[in-house]
Backbone as numpy.savetxt, mean C-alpha at the origin, in Angstrom:
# Nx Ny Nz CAx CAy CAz Cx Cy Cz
-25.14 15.84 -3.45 -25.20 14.75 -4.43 -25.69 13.50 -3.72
-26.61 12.69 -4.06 -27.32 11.68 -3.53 -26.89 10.50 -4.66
-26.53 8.82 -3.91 -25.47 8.27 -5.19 -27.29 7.74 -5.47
-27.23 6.95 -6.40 -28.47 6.50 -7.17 -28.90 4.98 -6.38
-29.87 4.47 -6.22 -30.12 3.30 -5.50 -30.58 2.31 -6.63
-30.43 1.42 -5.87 -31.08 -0.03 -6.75 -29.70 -0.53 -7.78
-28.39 -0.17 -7.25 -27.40 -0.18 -7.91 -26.59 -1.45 -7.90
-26.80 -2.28 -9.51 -26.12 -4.04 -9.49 -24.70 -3.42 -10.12
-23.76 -4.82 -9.99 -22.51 -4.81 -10.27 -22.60 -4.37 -11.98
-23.62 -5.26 -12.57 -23.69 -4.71 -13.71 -23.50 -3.01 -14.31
-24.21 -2.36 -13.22 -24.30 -0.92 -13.46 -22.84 -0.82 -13.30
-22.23 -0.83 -12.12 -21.09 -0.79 -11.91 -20.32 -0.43 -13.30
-20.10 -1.64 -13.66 -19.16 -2.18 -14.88 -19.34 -0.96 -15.77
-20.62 -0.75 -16.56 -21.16 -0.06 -16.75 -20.84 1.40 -16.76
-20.64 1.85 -15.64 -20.18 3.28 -15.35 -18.56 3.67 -15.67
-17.86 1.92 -15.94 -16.29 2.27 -16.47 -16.58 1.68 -17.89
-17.33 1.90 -18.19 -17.58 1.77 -20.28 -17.43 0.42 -20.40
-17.86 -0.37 -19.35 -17.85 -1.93 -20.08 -19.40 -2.44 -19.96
-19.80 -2.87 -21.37 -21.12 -3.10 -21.29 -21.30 -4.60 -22.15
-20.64 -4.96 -22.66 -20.40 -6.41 -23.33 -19.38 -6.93 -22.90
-19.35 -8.49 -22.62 -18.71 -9.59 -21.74 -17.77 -10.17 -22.74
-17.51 -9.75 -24.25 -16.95 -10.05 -24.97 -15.60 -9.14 -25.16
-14.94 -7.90 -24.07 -14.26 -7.48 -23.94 -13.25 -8.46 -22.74
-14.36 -9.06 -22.42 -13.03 -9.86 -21.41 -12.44 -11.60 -22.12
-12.95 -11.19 -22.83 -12.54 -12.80 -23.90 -10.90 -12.95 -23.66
-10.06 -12.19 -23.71 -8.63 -12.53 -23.66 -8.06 -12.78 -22.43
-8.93 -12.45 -21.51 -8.26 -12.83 -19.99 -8.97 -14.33 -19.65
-7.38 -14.73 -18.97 -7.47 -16.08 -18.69 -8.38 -16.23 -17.42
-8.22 -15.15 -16.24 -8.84 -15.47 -15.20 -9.34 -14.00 -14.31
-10.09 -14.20 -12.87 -10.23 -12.99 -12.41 -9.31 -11.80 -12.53
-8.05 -12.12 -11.93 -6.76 -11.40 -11.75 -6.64 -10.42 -13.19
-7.06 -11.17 -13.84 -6.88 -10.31 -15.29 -8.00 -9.46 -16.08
-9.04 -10.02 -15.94 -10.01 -9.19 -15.88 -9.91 -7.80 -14.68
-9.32 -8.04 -13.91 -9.77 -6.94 -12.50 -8.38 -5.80 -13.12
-7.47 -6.13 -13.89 -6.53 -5.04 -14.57 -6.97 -4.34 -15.71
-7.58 -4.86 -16.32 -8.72 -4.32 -17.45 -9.72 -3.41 -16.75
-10.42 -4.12 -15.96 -11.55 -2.77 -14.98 -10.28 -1.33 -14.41
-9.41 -2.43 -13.97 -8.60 -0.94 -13.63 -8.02 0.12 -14.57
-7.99 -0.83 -15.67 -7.20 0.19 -16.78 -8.31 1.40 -17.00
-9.94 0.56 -17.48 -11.25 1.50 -17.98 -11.04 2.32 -17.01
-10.89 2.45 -15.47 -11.42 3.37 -14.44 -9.84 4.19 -14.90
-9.01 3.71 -14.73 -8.30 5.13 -15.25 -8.62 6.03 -16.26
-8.84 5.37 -16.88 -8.94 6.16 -18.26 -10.06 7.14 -17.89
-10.95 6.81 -17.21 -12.21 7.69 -16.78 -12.14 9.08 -15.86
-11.18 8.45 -14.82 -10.91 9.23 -14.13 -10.19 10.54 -14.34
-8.82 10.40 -15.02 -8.28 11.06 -15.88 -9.60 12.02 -16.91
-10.67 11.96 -17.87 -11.30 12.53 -18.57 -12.05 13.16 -17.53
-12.68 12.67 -16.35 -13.70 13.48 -15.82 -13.24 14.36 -14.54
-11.94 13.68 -14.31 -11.43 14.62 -12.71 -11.74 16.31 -13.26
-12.50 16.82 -12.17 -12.61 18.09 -11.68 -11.58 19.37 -12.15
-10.17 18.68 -11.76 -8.89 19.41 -11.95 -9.46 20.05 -13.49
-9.77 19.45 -14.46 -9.62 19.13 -16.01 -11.10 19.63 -16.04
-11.88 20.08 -15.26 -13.34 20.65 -15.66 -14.39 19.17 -16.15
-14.04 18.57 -15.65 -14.91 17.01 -15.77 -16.32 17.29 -14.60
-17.52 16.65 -14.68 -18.55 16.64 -13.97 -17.95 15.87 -12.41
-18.04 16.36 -11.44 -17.71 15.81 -9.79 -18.39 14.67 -9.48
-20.09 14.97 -10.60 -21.02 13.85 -10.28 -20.63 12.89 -10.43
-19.94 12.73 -11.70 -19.45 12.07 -12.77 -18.64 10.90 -11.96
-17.56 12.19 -11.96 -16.36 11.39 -11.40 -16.44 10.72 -10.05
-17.48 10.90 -8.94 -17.68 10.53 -7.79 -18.46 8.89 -8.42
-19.34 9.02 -9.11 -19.82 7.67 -9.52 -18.71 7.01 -9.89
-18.19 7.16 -10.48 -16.59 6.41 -11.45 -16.04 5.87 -10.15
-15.40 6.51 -9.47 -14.62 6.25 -7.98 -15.63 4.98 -7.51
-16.87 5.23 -7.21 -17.53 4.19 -6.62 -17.84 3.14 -7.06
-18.33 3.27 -8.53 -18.18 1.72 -8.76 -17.01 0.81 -8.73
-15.53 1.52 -9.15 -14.84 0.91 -9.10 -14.27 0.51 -7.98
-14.38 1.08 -6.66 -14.53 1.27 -5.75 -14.84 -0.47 -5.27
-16.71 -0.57 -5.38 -17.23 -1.40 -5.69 -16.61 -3.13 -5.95
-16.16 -2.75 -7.45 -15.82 -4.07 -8.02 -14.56 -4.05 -7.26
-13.80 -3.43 -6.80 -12.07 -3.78 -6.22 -12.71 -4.45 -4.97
-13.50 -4.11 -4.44 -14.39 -4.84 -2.77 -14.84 -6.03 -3.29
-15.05 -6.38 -4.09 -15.67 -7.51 -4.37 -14.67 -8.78 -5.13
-13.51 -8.12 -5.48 -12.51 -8.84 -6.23 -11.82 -8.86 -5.22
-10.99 -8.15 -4.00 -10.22 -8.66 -3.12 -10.97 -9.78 -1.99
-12.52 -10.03 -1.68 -13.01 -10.17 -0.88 -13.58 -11.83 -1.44
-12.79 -11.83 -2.77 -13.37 -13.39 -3.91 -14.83 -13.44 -3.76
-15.76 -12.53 -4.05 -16.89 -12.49 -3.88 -17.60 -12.74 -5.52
-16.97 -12.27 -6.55 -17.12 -12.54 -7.83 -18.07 -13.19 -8.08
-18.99 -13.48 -8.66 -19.48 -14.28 -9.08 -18.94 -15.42 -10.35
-19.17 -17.18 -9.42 -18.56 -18.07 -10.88 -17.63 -17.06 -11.13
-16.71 -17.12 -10.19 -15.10 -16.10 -10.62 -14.71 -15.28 -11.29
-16.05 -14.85 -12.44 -15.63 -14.06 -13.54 -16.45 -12.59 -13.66
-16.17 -11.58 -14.19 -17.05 -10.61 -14.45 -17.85 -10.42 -15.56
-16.98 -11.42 -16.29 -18.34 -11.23 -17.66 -19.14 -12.05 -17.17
-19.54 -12.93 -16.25 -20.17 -14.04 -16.37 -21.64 -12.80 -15.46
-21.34 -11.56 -15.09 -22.61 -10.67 -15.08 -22.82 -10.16 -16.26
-22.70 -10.33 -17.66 -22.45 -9.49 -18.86 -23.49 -10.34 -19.70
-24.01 -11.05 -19.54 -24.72 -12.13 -20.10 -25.65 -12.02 -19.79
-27.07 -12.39 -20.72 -28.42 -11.27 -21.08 -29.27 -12.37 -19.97
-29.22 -13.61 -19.54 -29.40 -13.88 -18.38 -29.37 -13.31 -17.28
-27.78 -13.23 -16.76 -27.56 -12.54 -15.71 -28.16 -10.89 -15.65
-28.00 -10.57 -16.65 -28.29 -9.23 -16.52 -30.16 -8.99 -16.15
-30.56 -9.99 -16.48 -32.40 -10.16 -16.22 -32.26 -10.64 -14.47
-31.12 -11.35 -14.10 -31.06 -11.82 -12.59 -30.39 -10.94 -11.58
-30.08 -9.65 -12.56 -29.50 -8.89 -11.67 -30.16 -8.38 -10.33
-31.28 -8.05 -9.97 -32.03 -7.46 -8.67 -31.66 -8.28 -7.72
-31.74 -10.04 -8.38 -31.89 -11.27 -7.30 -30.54 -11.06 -6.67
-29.21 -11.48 -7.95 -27.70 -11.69 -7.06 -26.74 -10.55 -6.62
-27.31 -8.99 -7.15 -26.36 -8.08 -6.71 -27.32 -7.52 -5.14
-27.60 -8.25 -4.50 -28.45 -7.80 -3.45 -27.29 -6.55 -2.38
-26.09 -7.14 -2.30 -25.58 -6.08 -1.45 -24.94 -5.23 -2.43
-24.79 -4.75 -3.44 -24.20 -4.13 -4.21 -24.40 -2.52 -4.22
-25.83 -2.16 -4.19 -26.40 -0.76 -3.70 -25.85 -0.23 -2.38
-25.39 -1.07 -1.46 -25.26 -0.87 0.05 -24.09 -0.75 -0.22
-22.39 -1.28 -1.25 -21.65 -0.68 -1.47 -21.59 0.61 -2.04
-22.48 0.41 -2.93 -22.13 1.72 -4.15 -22.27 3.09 -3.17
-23.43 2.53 -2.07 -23.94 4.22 -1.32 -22.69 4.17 -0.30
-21.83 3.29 0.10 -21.02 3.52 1.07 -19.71 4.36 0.58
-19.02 4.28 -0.47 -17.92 4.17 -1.43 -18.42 5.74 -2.39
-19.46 6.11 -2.48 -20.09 7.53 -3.04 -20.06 8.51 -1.96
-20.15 8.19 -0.57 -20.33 9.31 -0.02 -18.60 9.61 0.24
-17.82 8.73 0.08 -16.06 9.65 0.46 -15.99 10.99 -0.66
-15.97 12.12 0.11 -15.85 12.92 -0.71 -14.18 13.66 -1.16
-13.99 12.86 -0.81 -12.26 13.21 -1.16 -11.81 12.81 -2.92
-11.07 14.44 -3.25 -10.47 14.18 -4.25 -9.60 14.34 -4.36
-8.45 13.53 -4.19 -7.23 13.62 -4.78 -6.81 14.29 -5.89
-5.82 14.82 -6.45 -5.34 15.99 -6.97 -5.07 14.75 -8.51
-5.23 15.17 -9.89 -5.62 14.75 -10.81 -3.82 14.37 -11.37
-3.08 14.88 -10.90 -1.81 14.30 -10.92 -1.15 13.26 -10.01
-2.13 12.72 -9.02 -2.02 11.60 -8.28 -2.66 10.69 -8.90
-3.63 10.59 -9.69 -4.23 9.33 -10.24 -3.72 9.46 -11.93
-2.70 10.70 -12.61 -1.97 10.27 -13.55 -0.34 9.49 -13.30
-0.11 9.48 -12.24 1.07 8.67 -11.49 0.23 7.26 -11.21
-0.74 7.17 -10.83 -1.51 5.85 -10.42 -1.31 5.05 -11.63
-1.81 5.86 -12.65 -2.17 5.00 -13.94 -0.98 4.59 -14.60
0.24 4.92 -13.85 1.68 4.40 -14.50 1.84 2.75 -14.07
0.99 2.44 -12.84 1.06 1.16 -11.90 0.10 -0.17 -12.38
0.60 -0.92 -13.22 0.25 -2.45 -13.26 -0.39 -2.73 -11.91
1.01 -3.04 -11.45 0.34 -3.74 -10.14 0.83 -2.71 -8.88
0.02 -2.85 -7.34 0.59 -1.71 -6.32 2.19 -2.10 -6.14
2.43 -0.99 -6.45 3.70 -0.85 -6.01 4.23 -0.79 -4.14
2.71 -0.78 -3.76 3.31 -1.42 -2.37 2.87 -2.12 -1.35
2.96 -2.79 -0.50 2.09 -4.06 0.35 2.50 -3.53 2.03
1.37 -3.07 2.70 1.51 -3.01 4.03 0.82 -4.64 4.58
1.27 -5.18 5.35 0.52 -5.77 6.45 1.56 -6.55 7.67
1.01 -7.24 8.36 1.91 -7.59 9.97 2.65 -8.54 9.36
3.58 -8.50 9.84 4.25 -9.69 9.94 4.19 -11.39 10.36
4.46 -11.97 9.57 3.52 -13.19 9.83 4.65 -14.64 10.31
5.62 -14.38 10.60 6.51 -15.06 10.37 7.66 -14.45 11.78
8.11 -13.50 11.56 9.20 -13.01 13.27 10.71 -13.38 12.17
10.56 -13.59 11.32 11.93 -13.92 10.55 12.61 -12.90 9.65
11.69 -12.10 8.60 12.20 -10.78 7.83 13.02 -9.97 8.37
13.86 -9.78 7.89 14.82 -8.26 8.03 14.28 -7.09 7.45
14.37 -6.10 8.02 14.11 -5.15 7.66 15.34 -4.38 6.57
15.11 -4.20 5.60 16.00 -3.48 4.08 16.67 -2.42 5.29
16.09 -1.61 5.54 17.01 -0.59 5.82 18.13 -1.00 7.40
17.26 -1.66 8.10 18.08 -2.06 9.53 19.56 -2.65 9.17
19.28 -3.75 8.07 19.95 -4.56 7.89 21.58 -3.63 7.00
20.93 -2.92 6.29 21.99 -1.77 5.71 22.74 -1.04 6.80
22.21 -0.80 7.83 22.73 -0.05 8.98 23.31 -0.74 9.91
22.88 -2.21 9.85 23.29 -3.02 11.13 24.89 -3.32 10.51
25.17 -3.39 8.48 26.30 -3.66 8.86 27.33 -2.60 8.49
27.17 -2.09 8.48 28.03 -0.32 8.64 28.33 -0.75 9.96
27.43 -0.74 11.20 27.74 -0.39 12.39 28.81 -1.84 13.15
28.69 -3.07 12.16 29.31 -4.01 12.70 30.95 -4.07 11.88
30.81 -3.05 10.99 32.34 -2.67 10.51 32.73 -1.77 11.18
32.24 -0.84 11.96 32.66 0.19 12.49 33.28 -0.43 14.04
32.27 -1.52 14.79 32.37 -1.85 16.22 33.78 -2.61 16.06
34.20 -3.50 14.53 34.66 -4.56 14.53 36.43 -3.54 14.29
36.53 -2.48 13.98 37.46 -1.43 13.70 38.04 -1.09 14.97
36.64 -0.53 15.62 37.15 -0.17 17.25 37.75 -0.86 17.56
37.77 -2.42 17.92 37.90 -3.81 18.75 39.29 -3.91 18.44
39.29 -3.60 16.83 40.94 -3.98 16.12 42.28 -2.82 17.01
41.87 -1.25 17.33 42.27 -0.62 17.11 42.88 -0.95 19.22
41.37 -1.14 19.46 41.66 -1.21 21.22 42.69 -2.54 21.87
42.30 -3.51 20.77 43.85 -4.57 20.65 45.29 -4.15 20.46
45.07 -3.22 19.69 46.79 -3.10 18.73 47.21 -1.77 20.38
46.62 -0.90 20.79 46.74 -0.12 21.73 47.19 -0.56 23.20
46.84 -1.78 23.69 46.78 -2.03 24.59 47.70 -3.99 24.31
48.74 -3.44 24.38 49.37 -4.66 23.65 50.24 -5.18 24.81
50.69 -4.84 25.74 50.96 -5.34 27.54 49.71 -6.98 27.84
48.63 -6.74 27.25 48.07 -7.66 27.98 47.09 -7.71 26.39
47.63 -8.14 25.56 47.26 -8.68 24.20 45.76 -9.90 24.19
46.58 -10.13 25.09 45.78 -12.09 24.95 44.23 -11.73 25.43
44.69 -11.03 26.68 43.12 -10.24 27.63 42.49 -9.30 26.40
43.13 -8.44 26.36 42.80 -7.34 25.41 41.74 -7.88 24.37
42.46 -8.86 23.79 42.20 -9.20 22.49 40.90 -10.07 22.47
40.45 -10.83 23.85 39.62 -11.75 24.17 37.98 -10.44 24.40
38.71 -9.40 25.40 37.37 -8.97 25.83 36.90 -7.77 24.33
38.09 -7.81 23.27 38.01 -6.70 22.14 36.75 -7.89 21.50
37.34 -9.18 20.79 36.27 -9.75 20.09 35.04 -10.20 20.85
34.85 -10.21 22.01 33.38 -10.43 22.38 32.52 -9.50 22.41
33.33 -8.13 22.61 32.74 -6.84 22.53 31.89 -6.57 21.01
32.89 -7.28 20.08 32.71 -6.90 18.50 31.19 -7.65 18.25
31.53 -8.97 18.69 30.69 -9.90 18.78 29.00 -9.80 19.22
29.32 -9.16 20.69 27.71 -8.47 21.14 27.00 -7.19 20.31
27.85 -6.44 19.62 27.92 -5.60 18.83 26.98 -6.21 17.89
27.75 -6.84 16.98 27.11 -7.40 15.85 25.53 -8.81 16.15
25.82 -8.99 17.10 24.33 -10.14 17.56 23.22 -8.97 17.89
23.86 -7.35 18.78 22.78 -6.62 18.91 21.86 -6.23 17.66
23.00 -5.90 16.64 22.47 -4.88 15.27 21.93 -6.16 14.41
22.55 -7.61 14.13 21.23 -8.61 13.79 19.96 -8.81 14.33
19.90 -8.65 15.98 18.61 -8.48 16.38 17.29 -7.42 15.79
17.91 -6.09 16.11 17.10 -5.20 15.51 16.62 -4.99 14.50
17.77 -5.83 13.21 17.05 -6.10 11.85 15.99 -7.21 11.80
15.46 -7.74 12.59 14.37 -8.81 12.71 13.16 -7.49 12.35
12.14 -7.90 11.73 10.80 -7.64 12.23 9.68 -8.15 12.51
9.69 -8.13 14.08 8.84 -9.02 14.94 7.69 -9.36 14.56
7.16 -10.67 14.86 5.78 -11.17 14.38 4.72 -10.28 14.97
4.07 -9.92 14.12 2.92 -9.10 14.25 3.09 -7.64 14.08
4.38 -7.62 13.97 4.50 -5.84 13.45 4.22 -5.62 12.40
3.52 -4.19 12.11 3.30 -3.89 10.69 4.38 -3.62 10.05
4.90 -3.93 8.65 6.30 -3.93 7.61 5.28 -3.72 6.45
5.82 -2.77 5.90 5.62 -2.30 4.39 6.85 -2.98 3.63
6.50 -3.86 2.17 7.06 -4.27 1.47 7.04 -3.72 0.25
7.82 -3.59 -0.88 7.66 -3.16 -2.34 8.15 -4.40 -3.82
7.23 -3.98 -4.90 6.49 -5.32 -5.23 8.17 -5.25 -6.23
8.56 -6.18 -6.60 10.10 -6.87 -6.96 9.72 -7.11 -8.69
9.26 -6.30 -9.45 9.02 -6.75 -10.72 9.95 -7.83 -11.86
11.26 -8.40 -11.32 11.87 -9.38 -11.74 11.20 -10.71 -10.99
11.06 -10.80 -9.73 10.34 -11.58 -9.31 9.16 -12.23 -8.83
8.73 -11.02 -8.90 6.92 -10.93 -9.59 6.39 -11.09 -8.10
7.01 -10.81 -6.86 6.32 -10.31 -5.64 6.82 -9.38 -4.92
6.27 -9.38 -3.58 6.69 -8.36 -2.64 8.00 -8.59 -1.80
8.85 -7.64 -2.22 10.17 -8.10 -1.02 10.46 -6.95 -0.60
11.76 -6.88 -0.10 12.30 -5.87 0.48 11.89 -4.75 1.61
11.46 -5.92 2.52 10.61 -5.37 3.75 10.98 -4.36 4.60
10.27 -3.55 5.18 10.62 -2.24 6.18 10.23 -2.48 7.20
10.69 -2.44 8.53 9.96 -1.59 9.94 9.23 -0.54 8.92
8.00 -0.25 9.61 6.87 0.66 9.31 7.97 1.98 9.38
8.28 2.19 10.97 9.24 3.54 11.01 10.32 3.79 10.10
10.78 2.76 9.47 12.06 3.07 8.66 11.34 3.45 7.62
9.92 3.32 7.40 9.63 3.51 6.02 9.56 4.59 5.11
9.60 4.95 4.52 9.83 6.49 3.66 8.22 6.57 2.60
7.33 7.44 3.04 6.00 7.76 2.74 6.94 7.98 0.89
6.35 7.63 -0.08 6.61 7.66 -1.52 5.97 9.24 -1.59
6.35 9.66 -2.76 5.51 10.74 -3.24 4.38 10.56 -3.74
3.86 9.74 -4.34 3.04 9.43 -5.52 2.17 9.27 -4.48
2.33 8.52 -2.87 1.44 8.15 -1.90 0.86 9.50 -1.38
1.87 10.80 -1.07 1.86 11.43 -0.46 0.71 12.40 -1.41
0.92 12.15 -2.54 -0.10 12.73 -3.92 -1.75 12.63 -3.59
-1.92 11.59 -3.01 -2.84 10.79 -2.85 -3.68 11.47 -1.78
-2.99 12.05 -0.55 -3.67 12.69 0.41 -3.93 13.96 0.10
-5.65 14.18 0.30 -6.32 15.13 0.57 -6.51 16.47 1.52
-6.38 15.00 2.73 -5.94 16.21 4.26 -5.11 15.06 4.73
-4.19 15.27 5.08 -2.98 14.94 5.78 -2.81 14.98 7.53
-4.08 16.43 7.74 -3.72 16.82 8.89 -5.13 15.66 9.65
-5.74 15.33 9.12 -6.69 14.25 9.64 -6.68 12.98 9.25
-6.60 12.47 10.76 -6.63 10.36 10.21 -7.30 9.97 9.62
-9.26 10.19 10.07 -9.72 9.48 9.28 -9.86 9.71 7.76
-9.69 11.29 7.03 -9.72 11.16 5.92 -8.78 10.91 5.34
-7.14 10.93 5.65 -6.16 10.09 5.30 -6.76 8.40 4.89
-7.08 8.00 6.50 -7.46 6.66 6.27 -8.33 6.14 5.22
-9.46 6.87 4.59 -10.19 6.84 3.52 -9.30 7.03 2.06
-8.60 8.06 2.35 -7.79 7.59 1.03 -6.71 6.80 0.90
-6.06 6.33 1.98 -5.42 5.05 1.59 -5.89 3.82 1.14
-7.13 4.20 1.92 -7.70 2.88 1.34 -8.36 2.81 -0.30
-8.88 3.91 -0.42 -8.84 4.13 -1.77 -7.71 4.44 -2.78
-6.58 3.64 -2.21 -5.73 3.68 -3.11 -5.39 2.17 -3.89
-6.33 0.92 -2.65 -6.00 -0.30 -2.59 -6.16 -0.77 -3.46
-5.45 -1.86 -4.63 -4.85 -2.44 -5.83 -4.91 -1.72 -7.11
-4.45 0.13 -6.42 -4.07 1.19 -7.56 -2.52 1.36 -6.92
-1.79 2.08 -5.96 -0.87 1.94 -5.40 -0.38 0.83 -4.19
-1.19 1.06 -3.34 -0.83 0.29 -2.22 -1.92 -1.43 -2.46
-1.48 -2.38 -1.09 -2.22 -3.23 -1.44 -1.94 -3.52 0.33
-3.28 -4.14 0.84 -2.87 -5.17 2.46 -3.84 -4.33 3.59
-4.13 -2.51 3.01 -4.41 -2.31 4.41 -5.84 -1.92 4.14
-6.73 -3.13 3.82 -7.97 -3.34 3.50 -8.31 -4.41 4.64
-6.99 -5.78 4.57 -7.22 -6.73 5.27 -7.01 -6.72 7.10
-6.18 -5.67 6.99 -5.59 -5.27 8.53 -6.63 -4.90 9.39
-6.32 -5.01 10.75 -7.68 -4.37 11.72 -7.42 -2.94 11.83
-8.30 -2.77 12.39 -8.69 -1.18 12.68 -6.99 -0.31 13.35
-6.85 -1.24 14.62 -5.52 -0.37 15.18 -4.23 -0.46 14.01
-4.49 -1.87 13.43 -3.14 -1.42 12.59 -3.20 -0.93 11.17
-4.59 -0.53 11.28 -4.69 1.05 10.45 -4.44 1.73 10.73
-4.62 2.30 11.89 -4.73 3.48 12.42 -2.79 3.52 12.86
-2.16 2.70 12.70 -0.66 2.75 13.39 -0.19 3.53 11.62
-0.49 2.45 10.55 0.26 3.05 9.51 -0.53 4.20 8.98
-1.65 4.66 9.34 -1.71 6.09 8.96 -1.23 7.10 9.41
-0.87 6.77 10.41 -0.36 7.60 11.82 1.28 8.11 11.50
1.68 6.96 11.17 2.92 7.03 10.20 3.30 7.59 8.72
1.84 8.06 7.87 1.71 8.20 6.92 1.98 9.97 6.75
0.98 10.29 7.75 0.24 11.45 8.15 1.68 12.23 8.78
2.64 11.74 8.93 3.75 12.28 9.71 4.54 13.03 8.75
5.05 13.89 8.32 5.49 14.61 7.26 7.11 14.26 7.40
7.14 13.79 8.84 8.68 14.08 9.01 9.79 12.43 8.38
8.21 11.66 7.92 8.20 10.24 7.37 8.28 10.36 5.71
8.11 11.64 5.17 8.11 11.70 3.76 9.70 11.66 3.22
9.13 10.93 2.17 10.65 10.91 1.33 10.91 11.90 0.34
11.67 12.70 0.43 11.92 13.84 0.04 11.57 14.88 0.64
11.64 14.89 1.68 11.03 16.01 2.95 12.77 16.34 3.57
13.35 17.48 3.06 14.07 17.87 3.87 14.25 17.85 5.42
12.89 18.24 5.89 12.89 18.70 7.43 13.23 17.41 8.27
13.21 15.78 7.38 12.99 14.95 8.05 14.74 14.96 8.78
15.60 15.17 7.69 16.93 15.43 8.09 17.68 16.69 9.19
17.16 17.29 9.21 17.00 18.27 10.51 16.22 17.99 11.83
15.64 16.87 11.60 14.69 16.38 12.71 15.29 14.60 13.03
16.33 14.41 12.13 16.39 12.78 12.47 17.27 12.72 14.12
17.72 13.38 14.45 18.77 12.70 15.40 17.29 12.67 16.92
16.34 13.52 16.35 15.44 12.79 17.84 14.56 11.76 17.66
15.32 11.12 16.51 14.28 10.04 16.42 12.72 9.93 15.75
12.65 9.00 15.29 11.12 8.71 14.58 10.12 9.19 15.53
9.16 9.63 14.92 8.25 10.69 15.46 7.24 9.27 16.17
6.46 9.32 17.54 5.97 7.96 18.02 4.39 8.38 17.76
């Protein structure tokens, strides 16, 4: 399959059934228009995926344009901020002049030949917005959700011991009791430490729909691969085509690891790709006491 050349955003649009600029009349701004393109590409995807006897051609164009416009909407490349503002019998006569790099996406974004399984992009299409945000840490201040759950289990447990090694050793109370609470003490400053996640580490967050962002941050390792993510992979047993479809998952499930560099791609795929990281993976529980896989 060879993708087609000479390819403007217009076509794009185009290939997810939008061909008049008067469908985006109700959106106030980019952000809202770019949920509308996402809604059309579902809907497309769903009719033409392969699974369902749909054309591959088909559906490989669909993937790419939208593909396309999501590169161009995270990257504020838009034109005059809007997408109808290519929908207009002007623009559409100026198309050769302003979609100049647009062909050089469409052929980049056509050749991933990965298809995800047609029940991963009917779970996609349940998602408004990604349900999840990788990128580094920018700050050295976040706790990590799960550390922080564990750090204080373990500072009720240290703070029990301390009580128990006091009441035992009651000849020398005052001593006892001095080196019991500092003990408790280093205890609990250790397990606050570890809930930090350090500036520049990668932390996966999940998006807080009462509060309309991303919270509830992870260490990468604590993180638990979703199913719906795990849906998503093609080959599992290889990075880079993992890495291609995560990224083609970006502002359908996930969101952040578009903006990240190369190594700290390659760290959270690495993590992705690990089976023993899936949530709902039995084996991971037969395998936890040696630790997160490095």
């Amino acid at each position: 399959w060879i993708a087609m050349t000479n390819k403007t955003l217009t076509s794009c649009l185009g290939d997810l059934d939008i061909t008049d600029g008067t469908v985006f009349d109700a959106c106030a701004n980019t952000d809202e228009e770019f949920k509308l393109i996402k809604k059309n590409w579902r809907k497309k995807v769903l009719a033409e995926h392969p699974d369902k006897g749909g054309d591959p051609d088909k559906f490989r164009t669909t993937n790419a344009s939208f593909e396309v416009l999501r590169d161009l909407y995270q990257q504020s490349k838009v034109k005059d901020g809007t997408y109808s503002s290519y929908l207009s019998e002007s623009a559409k006569a100026e198309a050769a002049e302003t979609d100049i790099d647009i062909d050089e996406l469409f052929t980049k974004y056509s050749k991933n030949t990965n298809v995800p399984s047609w029940d991963f992009y009917e779970e996609a299409a349940e998602e408004d917005v990604p349900g999840y945000k990788v990128e580094t840490a920018r700050s050295g201040r976040a706790k990590c959700t799960v550390c922080k759950k564990n750090s204080g289990k373990a500072a009720i447990a240290d703070s029990a011991a301390a009580e128990a090694s006091t009441a035992i050793v009651a000849s020398t109370a005052s001593r006892s009791s001095s080196r019991a609470k500092k003990s408790a003490s280093s205890a609990v400053v250790k397990q606050n430490v570890t809930t930090v996640i350090g500036l520049g580490e990668v932390r996966v967050g999940s998006f807080d729909k009462m509060a309309g962002s991303y919270g509830r941050w992870h260490h990468l390792e604590c993180w638990r691969v979703p199913k719906k993510v795990q849906n998503g992979l093609t080959d599992p047993s290889d990075e880079e085509s993992c890495l291609r479809d995560l990224l083609s998952m970006e502002e359908v499930l996930l969101t952040g690891l578009a903006a990240m560099d190369e190594e700290d791609q390659m760290t959270f795929v690495r993590h992705v790709i690990n089976s023993d990281h899936w949530a709902g993976n039995r084996k991971r529980k037969a395998g936890a006491a040696s630790g997160p896989s490095k």
